[in-house]
């Protein structure tokens, strides 16, 4: 970047990395204030983790009904350029005067010509596990990650497509598309944008339960991660919401939900796991009223004024709450055709419950791409690996680099409400930053 560029071309535009609720909400606020927003999302769809949930605590509102209008507003706002299936590769410059390089991966389907009819999926001869559905469902090489995905335009996976990976000639999807929307000669693009400020809203992930082999994840089909369970319960998920055990038609009669999985390893309480574990108990009761549910917990973390009410409601619903000083040290083993969960009871002695299904409520951990985004953006991570914010300014969304802000679970585990509040705060700070530097 030349000296002239730095002094001559101050920009009022904003780059947002990550199109979950935090990124979308910040983008909409800035767009309504007249800023041009580049919203970059690595996946082919926007919405983040919340669209994996059928319903969200504490009010159990339908997540799709909550998020879809936000997604639509984002996609229709003329001030927001949404770049899905894209990655930021470089951010140079300084507050008010950054230049970012964005790689937009080829989608192989025209965003303008496709009407989202889905006629191209069936003819595709390639079937594989759908990672977005936590590998519980299948997809084709041309696919949308889930029913209701927005934008509702498929993407072709070039590693799996027989034509694109050179295994054999194939144009079955293109032949079936009446709108000529499939572009097998599509190419990746590199885009350079001038921006004045950046918001990082890349979200978080959940603890990899296979790191605690005693819990049986990956060994027993009846053991589930939290997002696997969210997709199992979801009516647009791989079983259309039917609660059956993986690789079988069996409906679980007894379900153990183990809280705090990975808490000791990560070294903090994730604040949302108790609430989503209680939500799961409520979900199960709503579909399987006769099921026996055991929530094996240590502390019950209810950090919001509305959460106690939800907890009380779940307690009344015949869910057995079992205190264990260290639930994540439980041991899951085969027990006939079901499973046995051995845990340490309140008296310090070993106890056990039998279960057909075990849900491992994992800690919220930094997104695996967080450190590469931090390197690209020149930011510090905190000691846990989340983006460091407000080091010298309590409650702040400022990062270690002026003009770059953080929002949502990229900064640490949070519920939806706190993520959105932080996004609004980051949008406000961007306005101040741009106002100051452009004066
Ligand atoms: C199992 C589970 C259930 C939950 N249920 C509830 C609930 O019922 N109610 C509630 O209030 N909260 C719930 N939460 C918390 C809720 O999921 C978060 O508050 C919310 O997702 C945070 O939104 P976000 O936008 O910060 O991050 P995310 O939703 O994670 O979105 C981040 C986005 O950034 C994208 N991204 C990541 N890296 C990059 C990159 N390098 N470049 C571009 N894009 C990138 C991701 O693909 C994603 O789309 C739950 C959490 C878990 C783990
Ligand atoms: S690419 Fe064509 S067939 Fe496939 S969803 Fe779009 S319009 Fe329909
Ligand atoms: S060209 Fe690729 S994506 Fe299209 S049908 Fe063939 S294998 Fe599937």
Coordinates of C-alpha atoms and ligand atoms in Angstrom, one line a residue:
X1 CA 0.0 0.0 0.0
X2 CA 1.5 3.4 -1.0
X3 CA 1.7 6.5 1.2
X4 CA -0.6 8.3 -1.3
X5 CA -3.3 5.6 -0.9
X6 CA -3.2 6.0 2.8
X7 CA -3.6 9.8 2.8
X8 CA -5.9 10.2 -0.3
X9 CA -8.6 7.5 0.0
X10 CA -10.3 7.4 3.3
X11 CA -13.3 5.0 3.2
X12 CA -16.7 5.0 4.9
X13 CA -17.3 1.3 4.0
X14 CA -17.4 -1.5 6.6
X15 CA -16.2 -5.1 6.3
X16 CA -17.9 -7.7 8.5
X17 CA -16.5 -11.2 8.7
X18 CA -19.1 -13.8 9.7
X19 CA -22.8 -13.7 8.8
X20 CA -24.3 -15.2 11.9
X21 CA -26.9 -13.1 13.9
X22 CA -24.2 -10.8 15.3
X23 CA -22.7 -10.0 11.8
X24 CA -26.1 -9.7 10.2
X25 CA -27.5 -7.4 12.9
X26 CA -24.4 -5.2 12.9
X27 CA -24.5 -5.1 9.1
X28 CA -28.2 -4.0 9.0
X29 CA -27.6 -1.2 11.5
X30 CA -24.7 0.2 9.5
X31 CA -26.5 -0.2 6.2
X32 CA -29.5 1.7 7.6
X33 CA -27.1 4.4 8.7
X34 CA -26.0 4.7 5.1
X35 CA -22.8 2.7 5.2
X36 CA -21.8 0.3 2.5
X37 CA -21.2 -3.1 4.1
X38 CA -19.3 -6.0 2.8
X39 CA -20.6 -9.1 4.7
X40 CA -18.2 -12.0 4.2
X41 CA -19.4 -15.5 5.1
X42 CA -17.3 -18.7 4.6
X43 CA -20.3 -21.0 4.2
X44 CA -22.6 -20.9 1.2
X45 CA -25.5 -19.8 3.5
X46 CA -26.0 -17.0 6.0
X47 CA -27.5 -17.2 9.5
X48 CA -24.8 -18.8 11.6
X49 CA -25.4 -21.4 14.3
X50 CA -28.9 -20.2 15.3
X51 CA -30.4 -21.7 12.2
X52 CA -29.4 -25.1 13.4
X53 CA -31.9 -24.8 16.3
X54 CA -35.6 -25.5 15.9
X55 CA -36.4 -23.3 18.9
X56 CA -34.3 -20.9 21.0
X57 CA -34.3 -20.5 24.8
X58 CA -35.6 -18.8 26.9
X59 CA -38.9 -18.1 25.1
X60 CA -38.7 -21.1 22.7
X61 CA -39.5 -19.0 19.7
X62 CA -39.1 -20.7 16.4
X63 CA -35.5 -19.9 15.4
X64 CA -36.3 -19.8 11.6
X65 CA -39.1 -17.4 12.2
X66 CA -36.7 -15.2 14.2
X67 CA -33.7 -15.4 11.8
X68 CA -35.4 -15.6 8.3
X69 CA -36.6 -12.0 8.3
X70 CA -33.1 -10.8 9.3
X71 CA -31.5 -13.0 6.5
X72 CA -34.1 -11.6 4.0
X73 CA -33.4 -8.0 5.1
X74 CA -29.6 -8.6 4.7
X75 CA -30.0 -10.1 1.2
X76 CA -32.4 -7.4 0.0
X77 CA -30.6 -4.4 1.5
X78 CA -28.9 -2.4 -1.3
X79 CA -26.2 -1.2 1.0
X80 CA -25.1 -4.7 1.9
X81 CA -23.0 -6.8 -0.4
X82 CA -23.2 -10.3 0.9
X83 CA -20.3 -12.5 -0.1
X84 CA -21.0 -16.1 0.8
X85 CA -18.6 -19.0 0.2
X86 CA -15.9 -16.4 0.6
X87 CA -12.8 -15.7 2.8
X88 CA -10.9 -12.6 3.7
X89 CA -7.3 -13.1 2.8
X90 CA -5.6 -9.8 3.7
X91 CA -6.4 -6.7 5.6
X92 CA -3.9 -3.8 5.3
X93 CA -3.9 -0.2 6.3
X94 CA -5.2 1.6 9.3
X95 CA -8.5 2.7 10.8
X96 CA -10.5 4.7 8.2
X97 CA -8.3 3.4 5.5
X98 CA -8.0 -0.3 5.2
X99 CA -7.9 -2.4 2.1
X100 CA -9.1 -6.0 2.3
X101 CA -8.6 -8.8 -0.2
X102 CA -11.5 -11.3 -0.4
X103 CA -11.5 -14.6 -2.2
X104 CA -14.9 -15.5 -3.5
X105 CA -15.0 -19.3 -4.3
X106 CA -16.8 -20.4 -7.4
X107 CA -20.3 -21.4 -6.7
X108 CA -20.9 -22.9 -10.1
X109 CA -24.5 -21.8 -10.0
X110 CA -25.6 -18.3 -11.0
X111 CA -27.1 -16.3 -8.1
X112 CA -29.2 -14.3 -10.6
X113 CA -30.5 -17.1 -12.8
X114 CA -31.2 -19.8 -10.2
X115 CA -34.8 -19.8 -8.8
X116 CA -34.0 -22.4 -6.1
X117 CA -36.3 -25.1 -7.4
X118 CA -33.9 -27.9 -6.5
X119 CA -34.5 -29.9 -9.7
X120 CA -30.7 -30.3 -10.2
X121 CA -30.2 -32.4 -7.0
X122 CA -31.8 -35.7 -7.8
X123 CA -29.9 -36.3 -11.1
X124 CA -26.5 -35.9 -9.4
X125 CA -24.9 -39.4 -9.0
X126 CA -22.7 -38.4 -6.0
X127 CA -24.0 -38.8 -2.5
X128 CA -22.1 -38.1 0.7
X129 CA -22.5 -37.1 4.3
X130 CA -23.8 -33.5 4.8
X131 CA -21.4 -31.8 7.3
X132 CA -23.9 -28.9 7.9
X133 CA -26.3 -31.6 9.1
X134 CA -23.6 -32.9 11.4
X135 CA -23.2 -35.9 9.1
X136 CA -26.6 -37.2 10.1
X137 CA -28.0 -36.7 6.6
X138 CA -26.8 -37.0 3.0
X139 CA -26.3 -34.4 0.3
X140 CA -25.3 -34.4 -3.4
X141 CA -22.2 -32.8 -5.0
X142 CA -24.6 -30.0 -5.9
X143 CA -26.6 -29.0 -2.8
X144 CA -28.0 -26.5 -0.4
X145 CA -26.8 -27.2 3.2
X146 CA -30.4 -27.5 4.6
X147 CA -34.0 -26.9 3.6
X148 CA -34.7 -23.2 3.9
X149 CA -31.1 -22.2 3.4
X150 CA -30.6 -18.5 2.4
X151 CA -29.6 -17.6 -0.2
X152 CA -31.6 -20.5 -1.7
X153 CA -29.1 -21.1 -4.4
X154 CA -27.2 -24.4 -4.5
X155 CA -23.4 -24.7 -4.6
X156 CA -21.3 -27.4 -6.3
X157 CA -18.6 -29.0 -4.2
X158 CA -15.7 -29.1 -6.7
X159 CA -13.8 -31.9 -4.8
X160 CA -16.8 -34.2 -5.1
X161 CA -18.3 -33.3 -8.5
X162 CA -17.3 -35.9 -11.0
X163 CA -16.9 -33.3 -13.8
X164 CA -14.9 -30.8 -11.8
X165 CA -12.6 -33.3 -10.1
X166 CA -12.0 -34.9 -13.5
X167 CA -13.2 -38.4 -12.6
X168 CA -15.7 -38.6 -15.5
X169 CA -17.7 -36.4 -17.8
X170 CA -21.0 -35.4 -16.2
X171 CA -23.5 -32.6 -16.8
X172 CA -26.6 -34.1 -15.3
X173 CA -27.3 -31.1 -13.0
X174 CA -26.9 -28.6 -15.9
X175 CA -29.0 -30.8 -18.2
X176 CA -31.8 -30.8 -15.6
X177 CA -31.8 -27.0 -15.0
X178 CA -34.4 -25.3 -17.2
X179 CA -33.0 -21.9 -16.3
X180 CA -29.4 -22.4 -17.5
X181 CA -28.2 -21.4 -14.0
X182 CA -25.4 -24.0 -13.7
X183 CA -22.0 -22.7 -14.7
X184 CA -19.5 -25.5 -14.6
X185 CA -16.9 -23.1 -16.0
X186 CA -17.3 -20.7 -13.0
X187 CA -14.0 -19.5 -11.5
X188 CA -12.9 -18.2 -8.1
X189 CA -12.7 -14.4 -7.9
X190 CA -10.5 -12.1 -5.9
X191 CA -12.1 -8.9 -4.8
X192 CA -10.3 -5.9 -3.3
X193 CA -12.4 -3.5 -1.2
X194 CA -11.6 -0.2 0.6
X195 CA -13.0 0.0 4.0
X196 CA -12.8 2.2 7.0
X197 CA -13.6 -0.3 9.8
X198 CA -13.9 -4.0 10.4
X199 CA -16.2 -6.1 12.6
X200 CA -15.2 -9.7 13.4
X201 CA -18.2 -11.9 14.1
X202 CA -16.9 -15.3 13.2
X203 CA -18.7 -17.1 16.1
X204 CA -17.6 -20.2 18.0
X205 CA -17.8 -24.0 18.0
X206 CA -18.4 -26.7 20.6
X207 CA -15.9 -28.8 22.4
X208 CA -14.8 -32.0 20.5
X209 CA -16.3 -34.7 22.7
X210 CA -14.0 -37.4 21.2
X211 CA -11.2 -35.8 23.2
X212 CA -12.9 -37.5 26.3
X213 CA -13.0 -41.1 25.0
X214 CA -14.7 -42.3 28.3
X215 CA -17.9 -40.5 27.1
X216 CA -18.1 -42.9 24.2
X217 CA -18.7 -40.3 21.4
X218 CA -17.9 -41.9 18.0
X219 CA -18.0 -45.3 19.6
X220 CA -21.7 -45.7 20.5
X221 CA -24.3 -44.6 17.9
X222 CA -26.6 -43.4 20.8
X223 CA -24.1 -40.7 21.9
X224 CA -24.7 -37.2 20.4
X225 CA -23.1 -33.8 20.4
X226 CA -25.4 -30.8 21.1
X227 CA -25.6 -29.7 17.4
X228 CA -26.3 -33.3 16.3
X229 CA -29.2 -33.3 18.7
X230 CA -30.4 -29.8 17.5
X231 CA -30.5 -31.2 13.9
X232 CA -32.1 -34.4 15.0
X233 CA -34.9 -32.5 16.7
X234 CA -35.3 -29.9 13.8
X235 CA -38.3 -30.4 11.6
X236 CA -36.1 -29.4 8.6
X237 CA -33.4 -31.7 9.7
X238 CA -32.3 -35.2 8.4
X239 CA -35.0 -37.1 10.2
X240 CA -37.6 -34.4 9.8
X241 CA -37.6 -34.0 13.6
X242 CA -38.2 -37.7 14.4
X243 CA -36.2 -38.6 17.5
X244 CA -34.7 -41.9 16.5
X245 CA -31.2 -43.3 17.4
X246 CA -28.5 -43.0 14.7
X247 CA -28.4 -46.0 12.3
X248 CA -31.6 -47.5 13.8
X249 CA -35.3 -46.8 13.9
X250 CA -35.3 -47.0 17.7
X251 CA -37.0 -44.3 19.7
X252 CA -35.1 -43.6 22.9
X253 CA -37.0 -44.2 26.1
X254 CA -34.3 -43.0 28.5
X255 CA -32.0 -40.1 27.7
X256 CA -29.1 -38.8 29.7
X257 CA -27.9 -35.2 29.2
X258 CA -24.4 -34.7 30.5
X259 CA -23.6 -31.0 31.3
X260 CA -20.2 -29.2 31.3
X261 CA -18.4 -31.6 28.8
X262 CA -15.0 -30.1 28.4
X263 CA -15.4 -27.4 31.0
X264 CA -12.3 -28.5 33.0
X265 CA -10.3 -28.8 29.7
X266 CA -11.2 -25.3 28.5
X267 CA -11.1 -23.7 32.0
X268 CA -14.3 -21.6 31.9
X269 CA -18.1 -22.0 32.2
X270 CA -19.7 -21.5 28.7
X271 CA -22.8 -19.9 30.2
X272 CA -25.2 -21.3 27.5
X273 CA -24.7 -25.1 28.0
X274 CA -27.0 -25.4 31.0
X275 CA -29.7 -23.5 29.2
X276 CA -29.4 -25.5 26.0
X277 CA -29.3 -28.8 28.0
X278 CA -32.5 -27.8 29.8
X279 CA -34.0 -26.8 26.4
X280 CA -33.1 -30.3 25.2
X281 CA -35.0 -31.8 28.2
X282 CA -38.0 -29.7 27.2
X283 CA -37.7 -30.7 23.5
X284 CA -37.6 -34.4 24.4
X285 CA -40.7 -34.1 26.7
X286 CA -42.6 -32.2 24.0
X287 CA -42.1 -35.1 21.5
X288 CA -41.8 -38.1 23.8
X289 CA -43.8 -37.3 26.9
X290 CA -43.1 -40.8 28.5
X291 CA -39.4 -40.6 28.1
X292 CA -37.2 -40.6 31.2
X293 CA -34.7 -37.7 31.2
X294 CA -31.6 -37.3 33.4
X295 CA -29.8 -34.0 33.4
X296 CA -26.5 -34.8 35.0
X297 CA -25.1 -31.4 36.0
X298 CA -22.7 -29.6 38.4
X299 CA -23.6 -25.9 38.8
X300 CA -26.7 -24.8 37.1
X301 CA -25.8 -21.6 35.3
X302 CA -28.8 -19.2 34.7
X303 CA -27.2 -15.9 33.9
X304 CA -30.3 -13.9 32.8
X305 CA -33.5 -12.7 34.5
X306 CA -35.6 -14.9 32.2
X307 CA -33.7 -18.1 32.7
X308 CA -34.9 -19.0 36.2
X309 CA -38.5 -19.2 34.9
X310 CA -37.4 -21.5 32.2
X311 CA -35.5 -23.7 34.6
X312 CA -38.5 -23.9 36.9
X313 CA -40.7 -25.0 34.0
X314 CA -38.3 -27.8 33.0
X315 CA -38.1 -28.9 36.7
X316 CA -41.8 -29.3 36.8
X317 CA -41.8 -31.4 33.6
X318 CA -40.6 -34.6 35.2
X319 CA -37.0 -34.3 34.3
X320 CA -34.6 -35.8 36.8
X321 CA -31.9 -33.4 37.8
X322 CA -28.9 -35.2 39.1
X323 CA -26.1 -33.4 40.8
X324 CA -22.5 -34.6 40.1
X325 CA -19.4 -32.6 41.1
X326 CA -17.8 -33.5 37.8
X327 CA -20.3 -34.6 35.1
X328 CA -17.7 -34.6 32.4
X329 CA -15.9 -37.3 34.2
X330 CA -18.8 -39.7 33.7
X331 CA -18.2 -42.9 31.8
X332 CA -20.5 -44.3 29.1
X333 CA -20.4 -48.0 28.3
X334 CA -22.5 -50.5 26.4
X335 CA -25.2 -52.1 28.5
X336 CA -27.1 -54.8 26.6
X337 CA -28.8 -53.0 23.7
X338 CA -28.5 -49.7 25.5
X339 CA -26.0 -47.6 27.4
X340 CA -24.9 -47.1 31.0
X341 CA -23.7 -43.8 32.3
X342 CA -21.6 -44.0 35.5
X343 CA -21.1 -40.7 37.3
X344 CA -19.9 -39.5 40.7
X345 CA -22.9 -38.6 42.9
X346 CA -23.3 -35.8 45.4
X347 CA -22.0 -38.2 48.1
X348 CA -18.8 -38.8 46.2
X349 CA -19.8 -42.4 45.4
X350 CA -20.2 -43.9 42.0
X351 CA -23.8 -44.0 40.7
X352 CA -25.3 -44.9 37.4
X353 CA -28.3 -44.5 35.1
X354 CA -29.3 -46.5 32.1
X355 CA -30.0 -44.7 28.8
X356 CA -30.7 -45.3 25.2
X357 CA -29.4 -41.9 24.2
X358 CA -26.7 -39.7 25.7
X359 CA -26.3 -36.0 24.8
X360 CA -22.9 -34.5 25.6
X361 CA -23.4 -30.8 26.3
X362 CA -20.1 -29.5 25.1
X363 CA -18.4 -26.3 26.2
X364 CA -18.4 -23.4 23.6
X365 CA -14.8 -23.1 22.3
X366 CA -13.1 -20.6 19.9
X367 CA -13.9 -21.1 16.2
X368 CA -11.1 -23.2 14.6
X369 CA -10.5 -20.5 12.0
X370 CA -10.2 -17.8 14.7
X371 CA -6.4 -17.9 14.8
X372 CA -6.0 -17.5 11.0
X373 CA -8.5 -14.6 11.0
X374 CA -6.6 -13.1 13.9
X375 CA -3.3 -13.3 11.9
X376 CA -4.9 -11.8 8.8
X377 CA -6.5 -9.0 10.8
X378 CA -3.5 -8.5 13.0
X379 CA -5.4 -9.1 16.2
X380 CA -4.6 -10.6 19.6
X381 CA -6.5 -13.6 20.9
X382 CA -7.2 -14.0 24.7
X383 CA -5.7 -16.8 26.7
X384 CA -8.6 -19.1 25.7
X385 CA -8.3 -18.4 22.0
X386 CA -11.3 -16.0 21.6
X387 CA -10.8 -12.5 20.1
X388 CA -9.5 -10.2 22.8
X389 CA -11.7 -7.2 23.4
X390 CA -11.7 -4.3 25.8
X391 CA -8.3 -5.1 27.3
X392 CA -7.9 -1.6 28.7
X393 CA -11.6 -0.7 28.5
X394 CA -14.1 -2.8 30.4
X395 CA -17.1 -4.0 28.5
X396 CA -15.7 -2.7 25.2
X397 CA -15.8 -4.2 21.7
X398 CA -12.5 -2.7 20.7
X399 CA -9.8 -5.2 19.7
X400 CA -6.0 -4.8 19.8
X401 CA -6.2 -3.0 16.4
X402 CA -7.8 0.4 16.0
X403 CA -10.7 0.3 13.7
X404 CA -11.3 -3.4 14.2
X405 CA -14.2 -4.5 16.5
X406 CA -15.5 -7.8 17.7
X407 CA -19.1 -9.0 18.3
X408 CA -20.9 -12.1 19.3
X409 CA -19.5 -15.5 20.3
X410 CA -16.2 -14.7 18.5
X411 CA -15.4 -12.8 21.7
X412 CA -16.5 -15.5 24.1
X413 CA -19.5 -17.8 24.7
X414 CA -22.8 -15.9 24.6
X415 CA -26.5 -16.3 24.2
X416 CA -28.3 -14.8 21.2
X417 CA -29.4 -11.7 23.1
X418 CA -25.9 -10.8 24.3
X419 CA -24.5 -11.5 20.9
X420 CA -27.0 -9.1 19.3
X421 CA -26.4 -6.4 22.0
X422 CA -22.6 -6.7 21.4
X423 CA -23.2 -6.4 17.6
X424 CA -25.2 -3.2 18.1
X425 CA -22.4 -1.9 20.3
X426 CA -19.8 -2.8 17.6
X427 CA -21.9 -1.0 15.0
X428 CA -22.1 2.1 17.2
X429 CA -18.3 2.0 17.7
X430 CA -17.8 1.7 14.0
X431 CA -20.0 4.8 13.5
X432 CA -17.9 6.7 16.0
X433 CA -14.6 5.5 14.5
X434 CA -15.7 6.4 10.9
X435 CA -17.0 9.8 12.1
X436 CA -13.7 10.6 13.9
X437 CA -11.4 9.5 11.1
X438 CA -13.4 11.1 8.3
X439 CA -14.0 14.4 10.0
Ligands
LIG1 C1 -25.9 -26.3 21.0 C2 -26.2 -24.8 21.2 C3 -27.5 -24.4 21.3 C4 -27.8 -23.0 21.5 N1 -29.1 -22.6 21.7 C5 -29.3 -21.3 22.0 C6 -30.7 -20.9 22.3 O1 -31.6 -21.7 22.3 N2 -30.8 -19.6 22.7 C7 -29.8 -18.7 22.7 O2 -30.0 -17.5 23.1 N3 -28.5 -19.1 22.4 C8 -28.3 -20.4 22.1 N4 -27.0 -20.7 21.8 C9 -25.9 -19.7 21.6 C10 -26.0 -19.1 20.1 O3 -25.8 -20.2 19.2 C11 -25.0 -18.0 19.9 O4 -25.4 -16.9 20.8 C12 -25.1 -17.4 18.5 O5 -24.9 -18.4 17.6 C13 -24.0 -16.3 18.4 O6 -24.1 -15.7 17.1 P1 -22.8 -15.3 16.3 O7 -23.3 -14.5 15.2 O8 -21.9 -14.6 17.3 O9 -22.0 -16.6 15.9 P2 -22.4 -17.8 14.9 O10 -23.9 -18.0 15.0 O11 -21.5 -18.9 15.2 O12 -22.1 -17.2 13.4 C14 -20.8 -17.0 13.0 C15 -20.7 -17.0 11.5 O13 -19.4 -16.7 11.1 C16 -19.0 -17.6 10.0 N5 -17.5 -17.7 10.0 C17 -16.7 -18.3 10.8 N6 -15.4 -18.2 10.4 C18 -15.5 -17.4 9.3 C19 -14.4 -16.9 8.5 N7 -13.2 -17.1 8.7 N8 -14.8 -16.1 7.4 C20 -16.1 -15.8 7.2 N9 -17.1 -16.3 8.0 C21 -16.8 -17.1 9.0 C22 -19.7 -18.9 10.4 O14 -19.8 -19.8 9.3 C23 -21.0 -18.4 10.9 O15 -22.0 -18.3 9.9 C24 -26.7 -22.1 21.6 C25 -25.4 -22.5 21.5 C26 -25.1 -23.9 21.3 C27 -23.7 -24.3 21.2
LIG2 S1 -29.6 -24.5 -10.5 FE1 -31.5 -24.6 -11.8 S2 -32.4 -26.6 -11.2 FE2 -30.9 -26.1 -9.6 S3 -32.1 -25.0 -8.1 FE3 -31.3 -23.4 -9.4 S4 -32.9 -23.1 -11.0 FE4 -33.4 -25.0 -10.0
LIG3 S1 -21.7 -32.2 -12.9 FE1 -21.1 -32.6 -10.8 S2 -22.6 -31.7 -9.5 FE2 -23.5 -31.9 -11.6 S3 -24.6 -33.8 -11.5 FE3 -22.5 -34.2 -12.3 S4 -21.3 -34.8 -10.5 FE4 -23.2 -33.8 -9.8

